[in-house]
C-alpha atoms as a PDB file:
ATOM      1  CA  UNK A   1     102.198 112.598 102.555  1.00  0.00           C
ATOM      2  CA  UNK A   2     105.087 110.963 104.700  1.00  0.00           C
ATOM      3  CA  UNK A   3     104.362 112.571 108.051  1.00  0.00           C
ATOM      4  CA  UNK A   4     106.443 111.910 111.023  1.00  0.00           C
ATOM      5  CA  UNK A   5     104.889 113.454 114.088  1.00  0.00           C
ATOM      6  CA  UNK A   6     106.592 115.107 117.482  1.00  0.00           C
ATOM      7  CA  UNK A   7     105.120 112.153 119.046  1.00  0.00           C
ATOM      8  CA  UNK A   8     106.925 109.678 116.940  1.00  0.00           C
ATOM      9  CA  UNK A   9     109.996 111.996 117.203  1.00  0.00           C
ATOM     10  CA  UNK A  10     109.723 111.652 120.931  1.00  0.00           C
ATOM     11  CA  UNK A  11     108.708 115.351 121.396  1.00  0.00           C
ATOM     12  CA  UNK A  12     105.742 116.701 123.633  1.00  0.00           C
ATOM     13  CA  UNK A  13     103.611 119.228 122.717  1.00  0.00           C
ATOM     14  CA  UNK A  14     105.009 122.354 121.463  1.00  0.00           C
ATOM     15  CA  UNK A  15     104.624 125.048 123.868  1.00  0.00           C
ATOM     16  CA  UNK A  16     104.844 128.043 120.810  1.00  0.00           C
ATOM     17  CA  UNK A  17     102.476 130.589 120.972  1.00  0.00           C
ATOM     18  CA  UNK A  18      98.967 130.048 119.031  1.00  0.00           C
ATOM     19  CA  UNK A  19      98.403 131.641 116.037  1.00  0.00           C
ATOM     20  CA  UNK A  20      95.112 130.365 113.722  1.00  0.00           C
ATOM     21  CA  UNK A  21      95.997 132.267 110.384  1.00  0.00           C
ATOM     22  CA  UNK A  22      99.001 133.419 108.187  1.00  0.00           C
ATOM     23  CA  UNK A  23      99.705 134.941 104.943  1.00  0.00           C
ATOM     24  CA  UNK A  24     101.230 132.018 103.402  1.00  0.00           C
ATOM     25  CA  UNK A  25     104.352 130.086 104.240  1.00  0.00           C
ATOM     26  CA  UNK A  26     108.116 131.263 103.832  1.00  0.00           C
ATOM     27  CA  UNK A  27     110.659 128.190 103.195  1.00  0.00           C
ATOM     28  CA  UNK A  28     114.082 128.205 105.118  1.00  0.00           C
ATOM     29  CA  UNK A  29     117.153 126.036 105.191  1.00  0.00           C
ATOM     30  CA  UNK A  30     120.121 125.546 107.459  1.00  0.00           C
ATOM     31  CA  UNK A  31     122.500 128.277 106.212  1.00  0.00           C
ATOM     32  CA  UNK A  32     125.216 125.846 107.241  1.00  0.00           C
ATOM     33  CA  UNK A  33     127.149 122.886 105.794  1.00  0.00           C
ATOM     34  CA  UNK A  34     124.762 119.716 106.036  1.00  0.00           C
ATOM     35  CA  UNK A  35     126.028 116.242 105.692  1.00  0.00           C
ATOM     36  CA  UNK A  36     125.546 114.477 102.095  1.00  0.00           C
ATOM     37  CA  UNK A  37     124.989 111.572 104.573  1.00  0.00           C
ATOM     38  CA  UNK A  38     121.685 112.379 105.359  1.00  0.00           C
ATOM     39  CA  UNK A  39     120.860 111.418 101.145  1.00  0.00           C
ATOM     40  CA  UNK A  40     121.128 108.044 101.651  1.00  0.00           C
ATOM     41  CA  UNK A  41     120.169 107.232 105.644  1.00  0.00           C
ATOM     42  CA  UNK A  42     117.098 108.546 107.147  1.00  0.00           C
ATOM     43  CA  UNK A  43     117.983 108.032 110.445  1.00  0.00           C
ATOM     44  CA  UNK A  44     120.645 111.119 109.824  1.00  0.00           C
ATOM     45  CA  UNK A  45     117.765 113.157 108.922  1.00  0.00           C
ATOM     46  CA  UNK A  46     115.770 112.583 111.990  1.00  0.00           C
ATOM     47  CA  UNK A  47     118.865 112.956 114.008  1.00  0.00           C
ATOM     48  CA  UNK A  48     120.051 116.177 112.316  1.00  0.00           C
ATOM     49  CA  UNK A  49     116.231 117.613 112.988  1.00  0.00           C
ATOM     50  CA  UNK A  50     116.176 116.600 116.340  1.00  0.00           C
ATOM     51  CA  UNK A  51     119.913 118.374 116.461  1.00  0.00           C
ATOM     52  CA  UNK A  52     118.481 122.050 115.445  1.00  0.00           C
ATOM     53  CA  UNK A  53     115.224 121.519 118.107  1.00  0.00           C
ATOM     54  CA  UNK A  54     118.049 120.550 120.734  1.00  0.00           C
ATOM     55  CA  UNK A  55     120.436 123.668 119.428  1.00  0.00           C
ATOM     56  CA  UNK A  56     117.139 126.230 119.421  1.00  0.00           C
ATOM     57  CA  UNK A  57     115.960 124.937 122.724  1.00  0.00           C
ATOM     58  CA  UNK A  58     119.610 126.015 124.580  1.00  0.00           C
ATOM     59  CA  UNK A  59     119.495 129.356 122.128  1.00  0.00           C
ATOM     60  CA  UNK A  60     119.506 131.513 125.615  1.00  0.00           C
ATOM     61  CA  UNK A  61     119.778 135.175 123.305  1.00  0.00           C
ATOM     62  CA  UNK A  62     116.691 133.886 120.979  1.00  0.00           C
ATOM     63  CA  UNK A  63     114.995 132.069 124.332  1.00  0.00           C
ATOM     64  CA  UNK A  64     113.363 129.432 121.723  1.00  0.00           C
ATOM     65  CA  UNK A  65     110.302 128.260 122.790  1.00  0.00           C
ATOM     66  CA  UNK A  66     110.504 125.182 120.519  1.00  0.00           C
ATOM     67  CA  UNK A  67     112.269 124.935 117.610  1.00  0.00           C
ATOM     68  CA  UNK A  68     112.048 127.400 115.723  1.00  0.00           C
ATOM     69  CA  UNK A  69     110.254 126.386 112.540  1.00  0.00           C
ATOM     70  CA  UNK A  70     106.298 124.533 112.133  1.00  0.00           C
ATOM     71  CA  UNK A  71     107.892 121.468 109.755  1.00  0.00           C
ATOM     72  CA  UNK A  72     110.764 120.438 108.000  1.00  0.00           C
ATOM     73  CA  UNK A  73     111.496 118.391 105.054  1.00  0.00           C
ATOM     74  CA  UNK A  74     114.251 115.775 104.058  1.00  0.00           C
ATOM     75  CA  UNK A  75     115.897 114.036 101.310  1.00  0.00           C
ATOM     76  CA  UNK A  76     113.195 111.108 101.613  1.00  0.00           C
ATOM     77  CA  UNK A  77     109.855 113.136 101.220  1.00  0.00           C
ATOM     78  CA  UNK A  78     109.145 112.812 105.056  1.00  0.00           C
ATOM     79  CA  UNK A  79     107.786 115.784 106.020  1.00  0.00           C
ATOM     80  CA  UNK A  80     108.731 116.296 110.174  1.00  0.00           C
ATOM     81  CA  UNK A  81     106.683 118.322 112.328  1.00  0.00           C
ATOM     82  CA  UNK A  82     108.296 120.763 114.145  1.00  0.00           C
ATOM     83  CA  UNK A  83     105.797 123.527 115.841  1.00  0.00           C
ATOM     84  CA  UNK A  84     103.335 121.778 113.618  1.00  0.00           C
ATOM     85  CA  UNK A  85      99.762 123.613 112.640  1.00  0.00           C
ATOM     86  CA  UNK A  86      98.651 126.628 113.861  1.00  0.00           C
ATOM     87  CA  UNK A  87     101.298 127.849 115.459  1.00  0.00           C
ATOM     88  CA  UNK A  88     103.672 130.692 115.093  1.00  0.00           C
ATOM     89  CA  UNK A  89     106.869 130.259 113.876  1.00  0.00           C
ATOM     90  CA  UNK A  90     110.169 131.549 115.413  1.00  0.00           C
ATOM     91  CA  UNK A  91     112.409 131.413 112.332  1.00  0.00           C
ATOM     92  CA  UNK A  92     111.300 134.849 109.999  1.00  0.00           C
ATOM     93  CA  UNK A  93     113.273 137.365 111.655  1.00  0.00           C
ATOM     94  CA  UNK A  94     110.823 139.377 114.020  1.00  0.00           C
ATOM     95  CA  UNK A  95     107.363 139.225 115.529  1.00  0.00           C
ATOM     96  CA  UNK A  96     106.231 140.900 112.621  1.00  0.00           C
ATOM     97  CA  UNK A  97     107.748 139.013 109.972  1.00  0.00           C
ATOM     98  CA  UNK A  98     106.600 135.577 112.350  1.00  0.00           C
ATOM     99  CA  UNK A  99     102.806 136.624 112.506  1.00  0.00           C
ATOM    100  CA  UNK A 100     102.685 136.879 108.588  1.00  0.00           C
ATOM    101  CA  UNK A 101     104.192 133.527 107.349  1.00  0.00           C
ATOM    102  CA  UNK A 102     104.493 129.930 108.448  1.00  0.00           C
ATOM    103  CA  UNK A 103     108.181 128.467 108.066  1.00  0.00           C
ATOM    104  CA  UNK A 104     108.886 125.331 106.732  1.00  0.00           C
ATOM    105  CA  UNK A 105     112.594 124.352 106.236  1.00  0.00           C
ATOM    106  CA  UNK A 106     114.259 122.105 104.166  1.00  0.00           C
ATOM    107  CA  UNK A 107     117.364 120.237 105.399  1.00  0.00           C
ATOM    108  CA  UNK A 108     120.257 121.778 103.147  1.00  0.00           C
ATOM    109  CA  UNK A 109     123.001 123.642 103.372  1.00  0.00           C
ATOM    110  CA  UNK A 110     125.480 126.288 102.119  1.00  0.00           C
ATOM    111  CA  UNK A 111     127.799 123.577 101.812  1.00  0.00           C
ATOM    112  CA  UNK A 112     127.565 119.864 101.518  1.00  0.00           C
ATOM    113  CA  UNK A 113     124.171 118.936 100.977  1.00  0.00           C
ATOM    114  CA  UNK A 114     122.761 122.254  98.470  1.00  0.00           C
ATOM    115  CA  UNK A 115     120.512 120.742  96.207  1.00  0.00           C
ATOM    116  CA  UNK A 116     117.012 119.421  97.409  1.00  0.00           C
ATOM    117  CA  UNK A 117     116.051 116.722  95.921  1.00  0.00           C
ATOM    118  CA  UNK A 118     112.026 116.375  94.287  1.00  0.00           C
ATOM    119  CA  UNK A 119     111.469 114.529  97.496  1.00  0.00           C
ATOM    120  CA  UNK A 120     112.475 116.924  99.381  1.00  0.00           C
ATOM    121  CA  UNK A 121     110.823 119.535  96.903  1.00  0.00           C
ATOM    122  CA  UNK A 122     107.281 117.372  97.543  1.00  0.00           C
ATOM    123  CA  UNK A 123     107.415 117.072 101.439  1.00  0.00           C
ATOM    124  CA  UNK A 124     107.615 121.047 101.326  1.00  0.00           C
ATOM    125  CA  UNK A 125     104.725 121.330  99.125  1.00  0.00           C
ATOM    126  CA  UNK A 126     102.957 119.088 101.351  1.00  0.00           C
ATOM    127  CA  UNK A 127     103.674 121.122 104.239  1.00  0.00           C
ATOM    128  CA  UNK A 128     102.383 124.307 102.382  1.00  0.00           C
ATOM    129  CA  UNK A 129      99.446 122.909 101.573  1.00  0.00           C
ATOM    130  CA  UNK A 130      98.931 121.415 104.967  1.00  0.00           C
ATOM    131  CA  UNK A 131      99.038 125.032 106.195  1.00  0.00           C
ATOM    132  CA  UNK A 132      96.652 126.309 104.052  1.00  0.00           C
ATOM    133  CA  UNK A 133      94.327 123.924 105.072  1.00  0.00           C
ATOM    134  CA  UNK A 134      94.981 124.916 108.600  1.00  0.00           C
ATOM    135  CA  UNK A 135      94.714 128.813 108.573  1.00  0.00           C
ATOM    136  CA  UNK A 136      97.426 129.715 106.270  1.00  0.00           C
ATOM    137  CA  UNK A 137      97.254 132.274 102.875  1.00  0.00           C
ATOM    138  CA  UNK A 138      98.213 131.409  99.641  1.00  0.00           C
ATOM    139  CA  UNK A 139     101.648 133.033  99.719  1.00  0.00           C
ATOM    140  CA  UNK A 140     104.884 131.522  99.401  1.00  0.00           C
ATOM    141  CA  UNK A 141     108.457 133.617  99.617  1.00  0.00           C
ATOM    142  CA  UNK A 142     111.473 132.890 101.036  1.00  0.00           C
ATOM    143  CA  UNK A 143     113.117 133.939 103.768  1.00  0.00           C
ATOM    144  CA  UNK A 144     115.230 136.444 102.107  1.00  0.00           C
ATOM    145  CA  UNK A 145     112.099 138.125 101.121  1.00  0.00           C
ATOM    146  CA  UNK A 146     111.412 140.705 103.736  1.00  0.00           C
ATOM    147  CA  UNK A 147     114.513 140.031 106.026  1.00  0.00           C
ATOM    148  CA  UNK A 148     118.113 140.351 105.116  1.00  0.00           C
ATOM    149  CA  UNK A 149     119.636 136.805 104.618  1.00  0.00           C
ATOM    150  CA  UNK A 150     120.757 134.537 102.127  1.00  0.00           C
ATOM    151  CA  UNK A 151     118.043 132.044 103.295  1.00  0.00           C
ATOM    152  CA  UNK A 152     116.633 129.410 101.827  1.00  0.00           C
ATOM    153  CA  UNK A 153     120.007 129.428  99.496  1.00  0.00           C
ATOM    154  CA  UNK A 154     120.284 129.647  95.659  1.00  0.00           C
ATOM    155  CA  UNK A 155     118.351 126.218  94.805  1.00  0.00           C
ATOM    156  CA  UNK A 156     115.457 126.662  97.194  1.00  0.00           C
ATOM    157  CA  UNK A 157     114.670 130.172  96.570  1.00  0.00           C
ATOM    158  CA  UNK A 158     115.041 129.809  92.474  1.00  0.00           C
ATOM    159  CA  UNK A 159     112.070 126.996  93.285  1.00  0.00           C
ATOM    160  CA  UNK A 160     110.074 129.345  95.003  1.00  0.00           C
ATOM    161  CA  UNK A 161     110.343 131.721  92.871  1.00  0.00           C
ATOM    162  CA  UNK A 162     108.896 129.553  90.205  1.00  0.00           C
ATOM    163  CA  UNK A 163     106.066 129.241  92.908  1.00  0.00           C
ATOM    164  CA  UNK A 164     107.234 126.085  94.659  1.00  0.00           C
ATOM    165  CA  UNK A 165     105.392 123.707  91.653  1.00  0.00           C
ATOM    166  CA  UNK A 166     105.174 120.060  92.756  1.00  0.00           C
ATOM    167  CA  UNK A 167     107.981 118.411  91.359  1.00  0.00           C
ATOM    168  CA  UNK A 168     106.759 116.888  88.056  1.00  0.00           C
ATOM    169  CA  UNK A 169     103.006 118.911  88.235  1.00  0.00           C
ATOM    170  CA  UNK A 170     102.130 122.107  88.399  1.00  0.00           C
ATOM    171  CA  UNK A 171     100.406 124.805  90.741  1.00  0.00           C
ATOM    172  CA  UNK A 172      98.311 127.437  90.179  1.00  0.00           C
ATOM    173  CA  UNK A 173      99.804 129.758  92.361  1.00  0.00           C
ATOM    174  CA  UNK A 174     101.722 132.986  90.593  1.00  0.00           C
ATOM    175  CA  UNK A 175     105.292 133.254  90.922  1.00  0.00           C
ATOM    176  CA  UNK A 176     107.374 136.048  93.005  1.00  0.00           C
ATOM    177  CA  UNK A 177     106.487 139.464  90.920  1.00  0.00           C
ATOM    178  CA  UNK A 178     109.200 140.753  88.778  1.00  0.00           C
ATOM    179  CA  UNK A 179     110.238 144.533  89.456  1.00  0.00           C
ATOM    180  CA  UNK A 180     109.481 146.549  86.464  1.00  0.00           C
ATOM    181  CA  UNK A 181     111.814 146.260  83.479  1.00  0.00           C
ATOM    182  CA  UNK A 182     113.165 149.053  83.865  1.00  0.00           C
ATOM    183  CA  UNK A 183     114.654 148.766  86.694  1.00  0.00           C
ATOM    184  CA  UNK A 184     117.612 146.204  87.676  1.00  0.00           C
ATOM    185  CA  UNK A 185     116.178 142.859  89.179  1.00  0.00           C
ATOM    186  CA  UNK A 186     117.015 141.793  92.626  1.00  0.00           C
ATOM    187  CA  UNK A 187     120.168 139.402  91.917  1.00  0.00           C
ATOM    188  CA  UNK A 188     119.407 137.196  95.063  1.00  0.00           C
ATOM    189  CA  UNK A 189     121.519 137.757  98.624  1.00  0.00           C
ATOM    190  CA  UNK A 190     124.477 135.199  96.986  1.00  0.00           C
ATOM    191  CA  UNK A 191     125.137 137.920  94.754  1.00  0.00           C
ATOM    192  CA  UNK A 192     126.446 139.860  97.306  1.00  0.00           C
ATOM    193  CA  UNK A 193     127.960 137.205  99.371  1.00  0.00           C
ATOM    194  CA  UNK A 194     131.473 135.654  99.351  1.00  0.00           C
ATOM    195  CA  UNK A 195     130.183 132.570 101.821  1.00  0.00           C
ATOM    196  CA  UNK A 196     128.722 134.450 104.824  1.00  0.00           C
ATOM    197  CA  UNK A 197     131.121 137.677 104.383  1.00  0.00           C
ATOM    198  CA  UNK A 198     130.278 140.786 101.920  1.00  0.00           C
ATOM    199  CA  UNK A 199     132.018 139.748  98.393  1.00  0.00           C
ATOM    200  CA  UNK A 200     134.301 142.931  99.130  1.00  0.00           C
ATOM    201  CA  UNK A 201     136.916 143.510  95.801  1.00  0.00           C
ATOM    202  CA  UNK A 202     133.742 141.561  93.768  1.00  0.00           C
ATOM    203  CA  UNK A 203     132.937 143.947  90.250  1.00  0.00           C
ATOM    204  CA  UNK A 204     130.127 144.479  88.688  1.00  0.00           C
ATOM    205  CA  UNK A 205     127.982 147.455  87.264  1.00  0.00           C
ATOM    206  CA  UNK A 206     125.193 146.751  89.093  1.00  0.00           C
ATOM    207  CA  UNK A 207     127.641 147.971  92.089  1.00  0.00           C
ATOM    208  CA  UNK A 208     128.039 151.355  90.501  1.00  0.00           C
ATOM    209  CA  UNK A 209     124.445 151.774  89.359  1.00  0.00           C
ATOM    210  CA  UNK A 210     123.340 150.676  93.847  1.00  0.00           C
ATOM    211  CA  UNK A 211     126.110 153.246  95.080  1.00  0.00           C
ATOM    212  CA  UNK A 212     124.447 155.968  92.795  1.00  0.00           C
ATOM    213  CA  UNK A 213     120.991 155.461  93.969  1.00  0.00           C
ATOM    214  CA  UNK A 214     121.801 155.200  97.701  1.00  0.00           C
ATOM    215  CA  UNK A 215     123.534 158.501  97.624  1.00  0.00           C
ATOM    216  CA  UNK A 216     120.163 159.975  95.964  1.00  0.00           C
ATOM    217  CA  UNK A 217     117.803 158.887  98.487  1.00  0.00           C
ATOM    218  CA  UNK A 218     120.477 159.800 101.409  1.00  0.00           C
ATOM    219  CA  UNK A 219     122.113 157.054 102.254  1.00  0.00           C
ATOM    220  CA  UNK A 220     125.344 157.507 100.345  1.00  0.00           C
ATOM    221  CA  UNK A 221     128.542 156.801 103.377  1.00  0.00           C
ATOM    222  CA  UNK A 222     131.330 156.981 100.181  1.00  0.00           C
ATOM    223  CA  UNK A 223     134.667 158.793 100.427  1.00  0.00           C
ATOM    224  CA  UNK A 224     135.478 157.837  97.077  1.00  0.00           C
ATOM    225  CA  UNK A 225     132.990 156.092  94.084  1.00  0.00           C
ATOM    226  CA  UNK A 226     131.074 154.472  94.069  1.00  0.00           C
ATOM    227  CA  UNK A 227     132.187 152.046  91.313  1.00  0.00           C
ATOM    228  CA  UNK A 228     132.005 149.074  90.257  1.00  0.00           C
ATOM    229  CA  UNK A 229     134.360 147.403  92.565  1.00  0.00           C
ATOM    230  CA  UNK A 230     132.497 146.142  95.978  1.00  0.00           C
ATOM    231  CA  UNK A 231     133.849 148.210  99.073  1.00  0.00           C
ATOM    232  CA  UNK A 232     133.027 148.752 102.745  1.00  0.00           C
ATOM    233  CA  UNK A 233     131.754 151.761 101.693  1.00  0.00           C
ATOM    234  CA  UNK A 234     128.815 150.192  99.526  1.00  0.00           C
ATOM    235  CA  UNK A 235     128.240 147.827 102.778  1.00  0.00           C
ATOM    236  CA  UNK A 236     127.475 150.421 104.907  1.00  0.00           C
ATOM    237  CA  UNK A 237     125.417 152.730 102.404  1.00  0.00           C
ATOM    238  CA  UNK A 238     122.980 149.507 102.048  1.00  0.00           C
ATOM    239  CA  UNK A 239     122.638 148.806 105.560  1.00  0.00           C
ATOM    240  CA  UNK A 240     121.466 152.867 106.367  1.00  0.00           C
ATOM    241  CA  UNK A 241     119.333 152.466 103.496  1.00  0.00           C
ATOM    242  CA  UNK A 242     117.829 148.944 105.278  1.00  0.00           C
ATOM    243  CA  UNK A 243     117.712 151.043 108.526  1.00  0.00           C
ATOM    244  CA  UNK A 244     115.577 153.446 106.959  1.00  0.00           C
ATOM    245  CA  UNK A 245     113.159 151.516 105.495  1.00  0.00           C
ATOM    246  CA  UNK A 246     112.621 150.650 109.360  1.00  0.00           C
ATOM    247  CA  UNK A 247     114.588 147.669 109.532  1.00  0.00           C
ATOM    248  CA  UNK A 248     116.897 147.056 112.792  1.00  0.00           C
ATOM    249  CA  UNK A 249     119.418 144.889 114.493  1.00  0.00           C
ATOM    250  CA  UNK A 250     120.297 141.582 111.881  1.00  0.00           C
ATOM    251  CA  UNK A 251     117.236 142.552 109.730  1.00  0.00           C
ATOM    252  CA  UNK A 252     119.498 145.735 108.508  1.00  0.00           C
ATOM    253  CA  UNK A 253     122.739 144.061 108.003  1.00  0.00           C
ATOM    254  CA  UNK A 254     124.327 143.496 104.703  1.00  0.00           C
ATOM    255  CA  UNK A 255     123.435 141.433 102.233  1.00  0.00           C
ATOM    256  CA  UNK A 256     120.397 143.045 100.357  1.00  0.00           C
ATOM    257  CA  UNK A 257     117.160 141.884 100.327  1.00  0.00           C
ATOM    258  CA  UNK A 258     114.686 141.338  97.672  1.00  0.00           C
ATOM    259  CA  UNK A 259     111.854 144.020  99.560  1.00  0.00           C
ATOM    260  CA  UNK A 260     115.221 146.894 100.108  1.00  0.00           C
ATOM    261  CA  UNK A 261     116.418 146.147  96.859  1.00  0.00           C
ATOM    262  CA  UNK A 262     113.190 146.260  94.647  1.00  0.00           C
ATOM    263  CA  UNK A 263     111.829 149.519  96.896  1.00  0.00           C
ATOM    264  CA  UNK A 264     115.697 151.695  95.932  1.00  0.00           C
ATOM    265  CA  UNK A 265     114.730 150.870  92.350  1.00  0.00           C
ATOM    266  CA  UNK A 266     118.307 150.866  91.210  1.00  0.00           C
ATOM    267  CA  UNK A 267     118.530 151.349  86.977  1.00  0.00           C
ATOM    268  CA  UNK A 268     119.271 148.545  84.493  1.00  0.00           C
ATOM    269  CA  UNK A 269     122.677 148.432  83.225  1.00  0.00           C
END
């Protein structure tokens, strides 16, 4: 393990609230474009995490009290301390959603810098398994799993999903569960996405097949449809269906998430 420490960063100690034991871990990234610079200089990596601890400390709608996640991961295979062990995160989404997970983030983007590289895959790893030692469970999602977002992007998540294997080994812990067969399986939050805006004018079946089940359990706001073409409409059927499966605020806002999506049980097509 390539650890660098908050006191090697500069940092005191973090002033997050305790917290001694966790489900498992949930992996972020930036949701941003990130600089393909940081692949071949280290330095940019330590700058660009000491950038989102600077950005999270003047966050006065959040009120940060450190940044927001326990460690992050770059390019290299460092793994950086952030909050660091036993600790609760700030980055899930909600109190609730911080007390049951750890966050560790990896430093890519939406843009620039996407793919992580088996360095970075490793450093993550080690930070997972550095929190289990330390209090946390055996889980490991993503943050799109429980919390509307597109978070930790296509190439992180699909890892994860895999059960975040060492790059080049194996683990023995089981992959995300599949929703029965029978029923359509949870594209990922990209799916839905044109960049950060609803992929509005985007077709697709699976469209159709959503709009029909969200008018059966009650949540149906269409005029017209639905069909297959993504509308407004669709948009704000999903988010009453997030608000009543008791999500509020950014948690209910479009896109889908895996939890909404595999719970409305929408048919194969």
């Amino acid at each position: 393990m390539k650890l660098v420490t908050r006191a090697a960063l500069g940092w005191p100690a973090s002033a997050a609230p305790s917290q001694t034991s966790a489900k498992g871990v949930k992996v972020h990234y930036e949701g941003t474009a990130v600089s393909t610079k940081l692949l071949t200089d280290h330095n940019a990596c330590l700058a660009e995490w000491k950038a989102i601890r600077k950005s999270h400390l003047a966050n006065k709608v959040e009120n940060y009290s450190d940044v927001a996640y326990n460690y992050a991961a770059c390019p290299h295979g460092y793994l950086m301390e952030g909050r660091g062990l036993r600790k609760r995160t700030g980055a899930n989404g909600n109190q609730a959603l911080n007390v049951a997970h750890y966050a560790i983030l990896g430093l890519v983007g939406s843009s620039g810098l996407v793919q992580p590289t088996p360095e970075m895959l490793s450093a993550i790893r080690d930070g997972i398994e550095l929190l289990r030692k330390n209090g946390a469970g055996t889980e490991i999602k993503g943050h799109r799993d429980g919390y509307a977002t597109a978070c930790p992007g296509g190439p992180l998540y699909a890892w994860v999903s895999k059960g975040a294997p060492r790059p080049g080994g194996t683990t023995t812990t089981p992959p995300v569960p599949k929703p029965p067969a029978k029923y359509e399986p949870f594209p990922g939050a990209s799916f839905f996405l044109n960049g950060s805006r609803p992929a509005l004018g985007k077709k697709s079946a699976i469209f159709t097949a959503m709009g029909k089940r969200l008018v059966a359990v009650g949540c149906g706001r269409y005029k017209v449809g639905p069909g297959p073409e993504l509308g407004q409409a669709d948009v704000d059927s999903y988010e009453a269906w997030q608000r009543k499966q008791g999500y509020t605020g950014a948690a209910a806002k479009w896109p889908p998430g895996r939890t909404t999506w595999d719970a409305l049980k929408v048919p194969n097509v």
